[in-house]
CSV table of C-alpha atoms and ligand atoms in Angstrom, one decimal:
chain,number,residue,atom,x,y,z
A,431,MET,CA,38.8,11.6,15.3
A,432,ASP,CA,35.2,10.7,14.6
A,433,ARG,CA,33.1,10.0,17.6
A,434,THR,CA,29.7,8.7,16.7
A,435,ARG,CA,28.6,8.7,20.3
A,436,ARG,CA,28.4,12.5,20.2
A,437,LEU,CA,24.9,12.2,18.6
A,438,ARG,CA,23.7,9.6,21.1
A,439,ARG,CA,24.2,11.6,24.3
A,440,THR,CA,20.6,12.5,25.1
A,441,GLU,CA,17.1,11.2,24.0
A,442,ASN,CA,16.3,14.6,22.4
A,443,LEU,CA,19.5,14.4,20.3
A,444,ARG,CA,18.9,10.8,19.4
A,445,SER,CA,15.4,11.6,18.3
A,446,MET,CA,16.6,14.4,16.1
A,447,VAL,CA,18.9,12.1,14.1
A,448,ARG,CA,16.6,9.1,14.1
A,449,GLU,CA,16.2,7.9,10.5
A,450,ASN,CA,13.1,5.8,10.7
A,451,HIS,CA,9.7,5.9,12.4
A,452,ILE,CA,6.6,3.8,12.6
A,453,ARG,CA,3.3,5.5,12.7
A,454,VAL,CA,-0.2,4.1,13.6
A,455,ASP,CA,-1.4,5.0,10.1
A,456,GLU,CA,1.1,2.6,8.6
A,457,LEU,CA,-0.4,-0.4,10.4
A,458,ILE,CA,-2.8,-3.0,9.0
A,459,TYR,CA,-4.4,-5.4,11.4
A,460,PRO,CA,-5.6,-8.9,10.3
A,461,VAL,CA,-9.1,-9.8,11.4
A,462,PHE,CA,-10.6,-13.3,11.2
A,463,VAL,CA,-14.4,-13.5,10.6
A,464,ILE,CA,-16.0,-16.9,11.1
A,465,ALA,CA,-19.4,-18.1,10.0
A,466,GLY,CA,-21.8,-18.8,12.9
A,467,LYS,CA,-23.2,-16.9,15.9
A,468,ASP,CA,-21.9,-15.7,19.2
A,469,ILE,CA,-18.3,-16.7,18.5
A,470,CYS,CA,-15.1,-15.1,19.9
A,471,LYS,CA,-12.6,-17.9,19.9
A,472,GLU,CA,-9.0,-17.5,20.6
A,473,VAL,CA,-6.6,-19.1,18.2
A,474,SER,CA,-4.6,-21.5,20.4
A,475,SER,CA,-1.3,-20.9,18.6
A,476,MET,CA,-1.8,-17.1,18.5
A,477,PRO,CA,-2.5,-15.7,22.0
A,478,GLY,CA,-4.5,-12.5,21.8
A,479,ILE,CA,-5.9,-13.2,18.3
A,480,ASN,CA,-9.5,-14.4,18.0
A,481,GLN,CA,-12.0,-15.5,15.4
A,482,TYR,CA,-15.2,-13.5,15.5
A,483,SER,CA,-18.6,-14.2,14.2
A,484,LEU,CA,-20.3,-11.3,12.5
A,485,ASP,CA,-22.6,-10.5,15.5
A,486,ARG,CA,-19.5,-10.0,17.7
A,487,LEU,CA,-17.1,-8.5,15.2
A,488,HIS,CA,-17.9,-5.1,16.8
A,489,GLU,CA,-15.9,-6.0,19.9
A,490,GLU,CA,-12.7,-6.2,17.8
A,491,LEU,CA,-13.6,-3.3,15.5
A,492,ASP,CA,-14.1,-1.1,18.5
A,493,ARG,CA,-10.6,-1.8,19.7
A,494,VAL,CA,-9.2,-1.1,16.2
A,495,VAL,CA,-11.0,2.2,15.8
A,496,ASP,CA,-10.3,3.3,19.4
A,497,ALA,CA,-6.6,2.6,18.8
A,498,LYS,CA,-6.8,4.9,15.7
A,499,ILE,CA,-5.7,2.1,13.4
A,500,LYS,CA,-6.9,2.9,9.9
A,501,SER,CA,-6.9,-0.4,8.1
A,502,ILE,CA,-7.8,-4.1,8.6
A,503,LEU,CA,-7.0,-7.2,6.5
A,504,LEU,CA,-10.1,-9.4,6.4
A,505,PHE,CA,-9.9,-13.2,6.3
A,506,GLY,CA,-13.0,-15.4,6.2
A,507,ILE,CA,-13.7,-18.8,7.7
A,508,PRO,CA,-16.8,-20.4,6.1
A,509,ASP,CA,-19.1,-23.0,7.6
A,510,HIS,CA,-18.9,-25.1,4.4
A,511,LYS,CA,-15.9,-26.1,2.3
A,512,ASP,CA,-16.0,-27.8,-1.1
A,513,GLU,CA,-13.7,-28.9,-3.9
A,514,VAL,CA,-14.0,-25.6,-5.8
A,515,GLY,CA,-13.9,-23.1,-2.8
A,516,SER,CA,-17.3,-21.7,-3.7
A,517,GLY,CA,-17.6,-19.9,-0.4
A,518,ALA,CA,-14.8,-17.6,-1.5
A,519,TYR,CA,-16.8,-16.0,-4.4
A,520,ASP,CA,-20.3,-16.4,-3.0
A,521,ALA,CA,-22.0,-12.9,-3.0
A,522,HIS,CA,-23.4,-13.9,0.4
A,523,GLY,CA,-20.2,-15.5,1.7
A,524,ILE,CA,-18.7,-14.6,5.1
A,525,VAL,CA,-16.3,-11.9,3.7
A,526,PRO,CA,-18.8,-9.9,1.6
A,527,GLU,CA,-21.2,-10.0,4.5
A,528,ALA,CA,-18.6,-8.7,6.9
A,529,ILE,CA,-17.6,-5.9,4.5
A,530,ARG,CA,-21.2,-4.9,4.1
A,531,TYR,CA,-21.6,-4.8,7.8
A,532,ILE,CA,-18.5,-2.7,8.4
A,533,LYS,CA,-19.5,-0.3,5.6
A,534,SER,CA,-23.0,0.1,7.1
A,535,GLN,CA,-21.8,1.3,10.5
A,536,ASP,CA,-20.9,4.9,11.0
A,537,LYS,CA,-18.2,4.1,13.5
A,538,TYR,CA,-16.3,1.7,11.1
A,539,LYS,CA,-17.1,2.7,7.6
A,540,ASP,CA,-13.9,4.8,7.1
A,541,LEU,CA,-11.7,1.8,7.9
A,542,VAL,CA,-9.6,0.9,4.9
A,543,VAL,CA,-10.9,-2.7,4.4
A,544,VAL,CA,-8.3,-4.9,2.7
A,545,ALA,CA,-9.9,-8.2,1.5
A,546,ASP,CA,-7.6,-11.1,1.2
A,547,VAL,CA,-8.4,-13.1,-1.9
A,548,CYS,CA,-7.6,-16.8,-1.9
A,549,LEU,CA,-9.4,-20.2,-2.0
A,550,CYS,CA,-7.5,-22.1,0.7
A,551,GLU,CA,-9.9,-21.2,3.5
A,552,TYR,CA,-12.8,-22.4,1.3
A,553,THR,CA,-11.5,-25.6,-0.4
A,554,SER,CA,-12.0,-29.0,1.1
A,555,HIS,CA,-8.4,-29.8,0.1
A,556,GLY,CA,-7.0,-26.6,1.6
A,557,HIS,CA,-5.1,-25.6,-1.5
A,558,CYS,CA,-5.1,-22.1,-2.9
A,559,GLY,CA,-6.3,-23.2,-6.4
A,560,LEU,CA,-8.4,-25.8,-8.1
A,561,ILE,CA,-7.1,-29.3,-8.2
A,562,LYS,CA,-7.0,-32.0,-10.8
A,563,GLY,CA,-5.2,-35.3,-10.4
A,564,GLY,CA,-3.2,-33.9,-7.4
A,565,GLU,CA,-2.0,-30.9,-9.4
A,566,ILE,CA,-2.9,-27.3,-8.5
A,567,LEU,CA,-4.3,-25.7,-11.7
A,568,ASN,CA,-3.3,-22.2,-12.5
A,569,ASP,CA,-5.3,-20.7,-15.4
A,570,GLU,CA,-8.5,-22.5,-14.3
A,571,THR,CA,-8.2,-20.8,-10.9
A,572,LEU,CA,-8.0,-17.3,-12.2
A,573,PRO,CA,-11.7,-16.7,-13.0
A,574,LEU,CA,-12.6,-17.8,-9.5
A,575,LEU,CA,-10.1,-15.3,-7.9
A,576,ALA,CA,-11.4,-12.6,-10.2
A,577,LYS,CA,-15.0,-13.4,-9.3
A,578,ALA,CA,-14.2,-13.3,-5.5
A,579,SER,CA,-12.4,-9.9,-6.0
A,580,VAL,CA,-15.4,-8.4,-7.8
A,581,GLU,CA,-17.8,-9.7,-5.1
A,582,TYR,CA,-15.6,-8.1,-2.4
A,583,ALA,CA,-15.3,-4.9,-4.3
A,584,LYS,CA,-19.1,-4.8,-4.8
A,585,ALA,CA,-19.6,-5.4,-1.0
A,586,GLY,CA,-17.4,-2.3,-0.4
A,587,ALA,CA,-13.8,-3.5,0.0
A,588,ASP,CA,-11.3,-0.7,-0.3
A,589,ILE,CA,-8.4,-2.8,-1.5
A,590,ILE,CA,-8.2,-6.3,-3.0
A,591,ALA,CA,-5.2,-8.5,-1.8
A,592,PRO,CA,-4.7,-11.8,-3.7
A,593,SER,CA,-2.6,-14.2,-1.7
A,594,ASP,CA,-2.9,-17.3,-3.8
A,595,MET,CA,0.4,-17.0,-5.9
A,596,MET,CA,-1.2,-18.2,-9.1
A,597,ASP,CA,0.6,-16.7,-12.1
A,598,LYS,CA,-1.2,-13.9,-14.0
A,599,ARG,CA,-3.8,-13.4,-11.3
A,600,VAL,CA,-3.2,-9.7,-10.8
A,601,GLY,CA,-3.9,-9.1,-14.5
A,602,ALA,CA,-7.1,-11.3,-14.4
A,603,ILE,CA,-8.3,-9.5,-11.3
A,604,ARG,CA,-7.5,-6.0,-12.6
A,605,LYS,CA,-9.4,-6.8,-15.8
A,606,ALA,CA,-12.4,-8.2,-14.0
A,607,LEU,CA,-12.5,-5.2,-11.5
A,608,ASP,CA,-12.3,-2.7,-14.4
A,609,GLU,CA,-15.0,-4.4,-16.4
A,610,ALA,CA,-17.3,-4.4,-13.4
A,611,GLY,CA,-16.7,-0.7,-13.0
A,612,TYR,CA,-14.2,-0.8,-10.1
A,613,ILE,CA,-11.4,1.0,-11.8
A,614,ASN,CA,-10.5,2.8,-8.5
A,615,THR,CA,-10.2,-0.3,-6.4
A,616,PRO,CA,-6.4,-0.9,-5.8
A,617,ILE,CA,-4.8,-4.3,-5.8
A,618,MET,CA,-2.3,-5.1,-3.0
A,619,SER,CA,-0.5,-8.1,-4.3
A,620,TYR,CA,1.2,-10.7,-2.3
A,621,SER,CA,4.1,-10.7,-4.8
A,622,ALA,CA,7.0,-12.1,-2.9
A,623,LYS,CA,5.3,-14.7,-0.9
A,624,PHE,CA,7.5,-17.6,0.2
A,625,ALA,CA,6.6,-21.2,1.0
A,626,SER,CA,7.2,-20.7,4.6
A,627,GLY,CA,7.0,-22.6,7.9
A,628,TYR,CA,6.1,-19.3,9.5
A,629,TYR,CA,2.4,-19.6,8.3
A,630,GLY,CA,1.7,-22.5,10.6
A,631,PRO,CA,-0.3,-20.6,13.2
A,632,PHE,CA,-2.3,-18.8,10.5
A,633,ARG,CA,-3.5,-22.1,9.2
A,634,ASP,CA,-4.9,-22.9,12.7
A,635,ALA,CA,-6.6,-19.5,12.7
A,636,ALA,CA,-8.0,-19.8,9.2
A,637,HIS,CA,-8.5,-23.5,9.0
A,638,SER,CA,-6.6,-23.5,5.8
A,639,ALA,CA,-3.8,-26.1,6.1
A,640,PRO,CA,-3.4,-28.1,2.8
A,641,GLY,CA,-5.0,-31.6,3.2
A,642,PHE,CA,-2.2,-33.2,1.1
A,643,GLY,CA,1.3,-32.0,0.0
A,644,ASP,CA,2.5,-28.5,0.5
A,645,ARG,CA,2.4,-25.1,-1.3
A,646,LYS,CA,5.8,-25.3,-2.9
A,647,THR,CA,4.6,-25.5,-6.5
A,648,TYR,CA,3.0,-22.0,-6.2
A,649,GLN,CA,4.6,-20.2,-3.3
A,650,MET,CA,8.3,-19.2,-3.7
A,651,ASP,CA,11.4,-21.1,-2.7
A,652,PRO,CA,12.9,-19.5,0.5
A,653,ALA,CA,16.3,-19.7,-1.2
A,654,ASN,CA,15.4,-17.3,-4.0
A,655,GLY,CA,15.9,-13.6,-3.8
A,656,ARG,CA,16.4,-12.6,-7.4
A,657,GLU,CA,13.3,-14.5,-8.4
A,658,ALA,CA,11.3,-12.3,-6.0
A,659,MET,CA,12.2,-9.3,-8.2
A,660,ARG,CA,10.7,-11.1,-11.2
A,661,GLU,CA,7.4,-11.7,-9.3
A,662,VAL,CA,7.2,-8.0,-8.3
A,663,GLU,CA,8.0,-6.8,-11.9
A,664,GLU,CA,5.3,-9.1,-13.3
A,665,ASP,CA,2.7,-8.0,-10.8
A,666,LEU,CA,3.4,-4.3,-11.4
A,667,LYS,CA,3.1,-4.9,-15.1
A,668,GLU,CA,-0.2,-6.6,-14.6
A,669,GLY,CA,-1.5,-3.6,-12.6
A,670,ALA,CA,-0.6,-4.1,-8.9
A,671,ASP,CA,-0.7,-0.8,-6.9
A,672,LEU,CA,0.9,-2.1,-3.7
A,673,ILE,CA,3.4,-4.9,-3.2
A,674,ILE,CA,3.5,-7.3,-0.2
A,675,ALA,CA,6.6,-9.1,0.9
A,676,LYS,CA,6.1,-12.0,3.3
A,677,PRO,CA,7.2,-13.2,5.7
A,678,ALA,CA,9.0,-10.1,6.9
A,679,MET,CA,11.6,-10.8,9.6
A,680,ALA,CA,13.6,-13.6,7.9
A,681,TYR,CA,13.1,-11.8,4.5
A,682,SER,CA,14.1,-8.2,5.1
A,683,ASP,CA,16.7,-8.5,2.3
A,684,ILE,CA,13.8,-9.0,0.0
A,685,ILE,CA,12.1,-5.9,1.2
A,686,ARG,CA,15.3,-3.9,0.7
A,687,ASP,CA,15.8,-5.3,-2.8
A,688,ILE,CA,12.2,-4.4,-3.8
A,689,ALA,CA,12.7,-0.9,-2.4
A,690,ASN,CA,15.9,-0.5,-4.3
A,691,ASN,CA,14.5,-1.7,-7.6
A,692,PHE,CA,10.9,-0.5,-7.7
A,693,ASN,CA,9.0,2.7,-7.1
A,694,VAL,CA,6.0,1.3,-5.4
A,695,PRO,CA,4.8,1.3,-1.7
A,696,ILE,CA,5.9,-1.9,0.0
A,697,VAL,CA,3.9,-3.7,2.6
A,698,ALA,CA,5.8,-6.0,5.0
A,699,TYR,CA,3.6,-8.9,6.3
A,700,ASN,CA,4.8,-9.8,9.8
A,701,VAL,CA,3.2,-13.2,9.7
A,702,SER,CA,1.6,-15.5,12.2
A,703,GLY,CA,4.7,-17.6,13.1
A,704,GLU,CA,6.7,-14.5,13.7
A,705,TYR,CA,4.0,-13.2,16.1
A,706,SER,CA,3.7,-16.6,17.9
A,707,MET,CA,7.4,-16.8,18.5
A,708,VAL,CA,7.5,-13.4,20.1
A,709,LYS,CA,4.4,-14.0,22.2
A,710,ALA,CA,5.7,-17.4,23.4
A,711,ALA,CA,9.1,-16.0,24.4
A,712,ALA,CA,7.5,-13.0,26.1
A,713,ALA,CA,5.0,-15.2,28.0
A,714,GLU,CA,8.0,-17.1,29.4
A,715,GLY,CA,9.6,-13.8,30.5
A,716,TRP,CA,12.6,-14.5,28.2
A,717,ILE,CA,12.2,-11.3,26.2
A,718,ASP,CA,10.8,-7.8,26.6
A,719,GLU,CA,7.7,-7.9,24.3
A,720,LYS,CA,7.4,-4.2,23.7
A,721,LYS,CA,11.1,-3.7,23.0
A,722,ILE,CA,11.3,-6.7,20.6
A,723,VAL,CA,8.1,-5.9,18.7
A,724,MET,CA,9.0,-2.2,18.2
A,725,GLU,CA,12.5,-3.2,17.1
A,726,ASN,CA,10.9,-5.5,14.5
A,727,MET,CA,8.6,-2.8,13.3
A,728,ILE,CA,11.5,-0.4,12.8
A,729,SER,CA,13.5,-3.1,11.1
A,730,PHE,CA,10.7,-3.4,8.4
A,731,LYS,CA,10.7,0.4,7.9
A,732,ARG,CA,14.5,0.5,7.8
A,733,ALA,CA,14.5,-2.3,5.2
A,734,GLY,CA,12.2,-0.1,3.0
A,735,ALA,CA,8.6,-1.0,3.8
A,736,LYS,CA,6.0,1.7,3.9
A,737,MET,CA,3.3,-0.3,5.7
A,738,VAL,CA,3.2,-3.2,8.0
A,739,ILE,CA,0.6,-5.9,8.3
A,740,THR,CA,0.9,-7.2,11.9
A,741,TYR,CA,-1.0,-9.1,14.6
A,742,HIS,CA,0.8,-6.9,17.1
A,743,ALA,CA,-1.0,-3.8,15.6
A,744,LEU,CA,-3.2,-3.1,18.6
A,745,ASP,CA,-0.2,-3.3,21.0
A,746,VAL,CA,2.0,-1.2,18.7
A,747,ALA,CA,-0.7,1.5,18.5
A,748,LYS,CA,-1.0,1.5,22.3
A,749,TRP,CA,2.8,1.7,22.8
A,750,LEU,CA,3.1,4.5,20.2
A,751,LYS,CA,0.5,6.5,22.1
A,752,GLU,CA,2.2,5.9,25.5
A,753,ASP,CA,5.5,7.2,24.1
A,754,GLU,CA,4.0,10.3,22.4
B,1288,PBG,C1,-3.8,-17.6,2.4
B,1288,PBG,C2,-2.9,-16.8,3.3
B,1288,PBG,C3,-1.9,-17.3,4.1
B,1288,PBG,C4,-1.4,-16.2,4.8
B,1288,PBG,C5,-2.1,-15.1,4.3
B,1288,PBG,N1,-3.0,-15.5,3.3
B,1288,PBG,C6,-1.5,-18.7,4.5
B,1288,PBG,C7,-0.8,-19.5,3.5
B,1288,PBG,O1,-0.5,-19.1,2.4
B,1288,PBG,O2,-0.7,-20.7,3.8
B,1288,PBG,C8,-0.4,-16.3,5.9
B,1288,PBG,C9,-0.5,-15.3,6.9
B,1288,PBG,C10,0.2,-15.5,8.2
B,1288,PBG,O3,0.9,-16.5,8.4
B,1288,PBG,O4,0.1,-14.7,9.1
B,1288,PBG,N2,-3.2,-17.9,1.1
B,1289,ZN,ZN1,-4.4,-19.6,0.0
């Protein structure tokens, strides 16, 4: 008779047969940089996550480097928004300035800086593309995303991560990067990005909630799994190097399907709402935060992700070290 408990008897035995692990080098930590001076402001719906002005960014980066985290995902919050999101592709905008600062400091310059590319933090209407007559324009938005990508690459970004969900943007960005001489700058595409309620707290953090309507005409319908494979296939064809699936917890079937169908590193984005739910329940004493977070991390790996973007990254790094 088979007795599966035989291999669970001791921790050493369990660790020998353990199938999945999460390592600190697989973590990507989101960082919010805000225009202005002397700002370190906690996001009310995301306890432990702050917006930093450039002059105080070192406080956060020190924690990242000390935790031996290798990569950050940069989001910018500008002081000025307009109809066309010009802050997103301004050579002296908040993100290029932040990247130049990071790359100028010996202590931080080896961090793999992933620059999120989108317009929603920079547009007065809060949508991820240009607007005409209440419609979100696709092809007219592409040159702006491409221009932002080139500005971030010029500033020193290591990876470009378009999150807008316009069709054909990976191809447009790849072409623009190549023409500007950045043939070695990889694209991490938010390919399977669903129109999700789980982004709510992020929109507080990035001041990017749409002023009217929703994002359902460009982000994916949560009911569609097969369609996500088409998105991934298209992005790979257009030149994506890495594929993001997002959110992660409620969509681990999507991660698994991508892993089964495509030979590309997958990044699970453990999004803001997923973070906030865990933090709120933990603060109430209803769940064991460390246990739950580590279980979620392993679930992403088990589903087939290679890397994880998570607001828990500093804690995960600390817990991994404790348990070494
Ligand atoms: C911007 C962007 C969003 C997220 C990443 N990039 C928000 C959105 O699409 O509304 C969500 C991240 C999170 O919830 O943690 N396009
Ligand atoms: Zn956006």
